[in-house]
Amino acid sequence: MKVIIVGGGFCGALVAKKLEKFKNISTTLIDKKSYFEYQPSLPKVIYKPSYISKIRKQYSTFLKNTNIIVEPITKVSKNYIETTKSKISYDILVVSTGIEYPVFLKNKKNVHILKNGYETLEISKKIKNSSHVLIVGGGVIGTEVAGEIVEKFPNKKLTIIHSKNKFLNRLPIDSSEYVLNYFIKNGVEIIFEDKVIENKKGVFITKKGREISADLCIWCAGIKYNPYFMKNFSNICFSKRNAMNVNDYLQLKGFKNIFIGGDITSIIEEKTARKSELHAKIIVNNIKNMLHKKPLVAYRTGTSPMVISLGDWRGIIIYKYVFPGLFIPGILKWLIQWWFIRNLK
């Protein structure tokens, strides 16, 4: 059986790793880059650029029996996949290409996102010479980035603008209030229920007419689903926002030989690394079951623990209840990263 995996993030890398133990499965991983990157720890790189070495791992170091192709995808069809240089047939396809983080501004000068290590290293360079930093977005990423800046760059003026009426608006109110109080205590300027619509030479104009002069803008608002390489597939395969529709077994709607995992699915749940890991587990089990002609296993979304960091040690643990505080959230966040990277070996 030939299995091709498109995208080597949390879901794709784990599927490849777990399939290596099956001798009758030939696995190929296709990605634009040659390494796995532990994205939840990217905020740490802002203060300490050398930290990037702790969260990157070359695919070749832990995927010993997987064919690795480092090329952009151009097209996916029902039985084959095309890159800029290759055309490869498959029996089973796993799509786990993740999501994009668009900046909704025409002028993107001095505006950066935490999309990958390279972007984060650019932020690290520029923040040192910036006196005023603007963060757009108060979700999980925006909150964690702000927490790093508050702790590591206490002399920087920091402004957060968020289109909702509270931080972490999809999470319990106790977590929102804890974050709000922490930022107020540390002198952060907070603007709720407004959004940046224009960058006019470093002056950021909001929808309500505010003008914010900042040296650096870190954009942490909004996501975009962009499976451009599957545009020839039927509309039933895509949600209104262009996410990929799946059945209970994480198969693309209408296709038994295509599995979808990670952030690109249309499943209504928090887009977290943990969810991608759970998708990978289901996909591997179902590929194995297809191989042995056994019934498939259904994916059931549910509540998973979340750890949100505010610097190295302070943070919040969310699992049914909210547990804010010092040391334990920071230690747990580091242990999760360490454990995941270690298990890739």
PDB file of C-alpha atoms in Angstrom, residues 28 37 40 53-54 72 84 105 119 149 155 186 206 218 237 243 257 261 284-285 290 297 322 325 334 341:
ATOM      1  CA  THR A  28       6.049   9.321   1.435  1.00  0.00           C
ATOM      2  CA  GLU A  37       8.807  22.783  13.806  1.00  0.00           C
ATOM      3  CA  PRO A  40       3.444  26.370  20.053  1.00  0.00           C
ATOM      4  CA  SER A  53      17.246  24.847  17.578  1.00  0.00           C
ATOM      5  CA  LYS A  54      15.252  23.223  20.392  1.00  0.00           C
ATOM      6  CA  PRO A  72       5.636  22.555  -2.985  1.00  0.00           C
ATOM      7  CA  THR A  84       6.679  21.326  -8.879  1.00  0.00           C
ATOM      8  CA  LEU A 105      -3.656  45.105   5.424  1.00  0.00           C
ATOM      9  CA  GLU A 119       9.074  35.029  10.602  1.00  0.00           C
ATOM     10  CA  ILE A 149       6.943  40.622  25.774  1.00  0.00           C
ATOM     11  CA  ASN A 155      10.496  48.554  29.155  1.00  0.00           C
ATOM     12  CA  ASN A 186       1.917  45.281  33.889  1.00  0.00           C
ATOM     13  CA  THR A 206      -8.577  51.280  13.513  1.00  0.00           C
ATOM     14  CA  ILE A 218       2.687  41.456  15.458  1.00  0.00           C
ATOM     15  CA  CYS A 237     -15.483  18.614   0.064  1.00  0.00           C
ATOM     16  CA  ALA A 243     -11.954  24.102   5.297  1.00  0.00           C
ATOM     17  CA  ASN A 257      -8.894   6.776   0.280  1.00  0.00           C
ATOM     18  CA  GLY A 261      -6.128  15.833   9.675  1.00  0.00           C
ATOM     19  CA  VAL A 284      -3.196   5.664  11.475  1.00  0.00           C
ATOM     20  CA  ASN A 285      -5.668   3.256  13.085  1.00  0.00           C
ATOM     21  CA  MET A 290      -8.361  -0.703   5.916  1.00  0.00           C
ATOM     22  CA  VAL A 297     -12.663   3.924  14.125  1.00  0.00           C
ATOM     23  CA  VAL A 322      -9.276  27.146  34.996  1.00  0.00           C
ATOM     24  CA  GLY A 325      -0.689  30.589  38.510  1.00  0.00           C
ATOM     25  CA  TRP A 334       7.973  22.916  28.663  1.00  0.00           C
ATOM     26  CA  ILE A 341      10.161  16.231  20.510  1.00  0.00           C
TER      27      ILE A 341
END
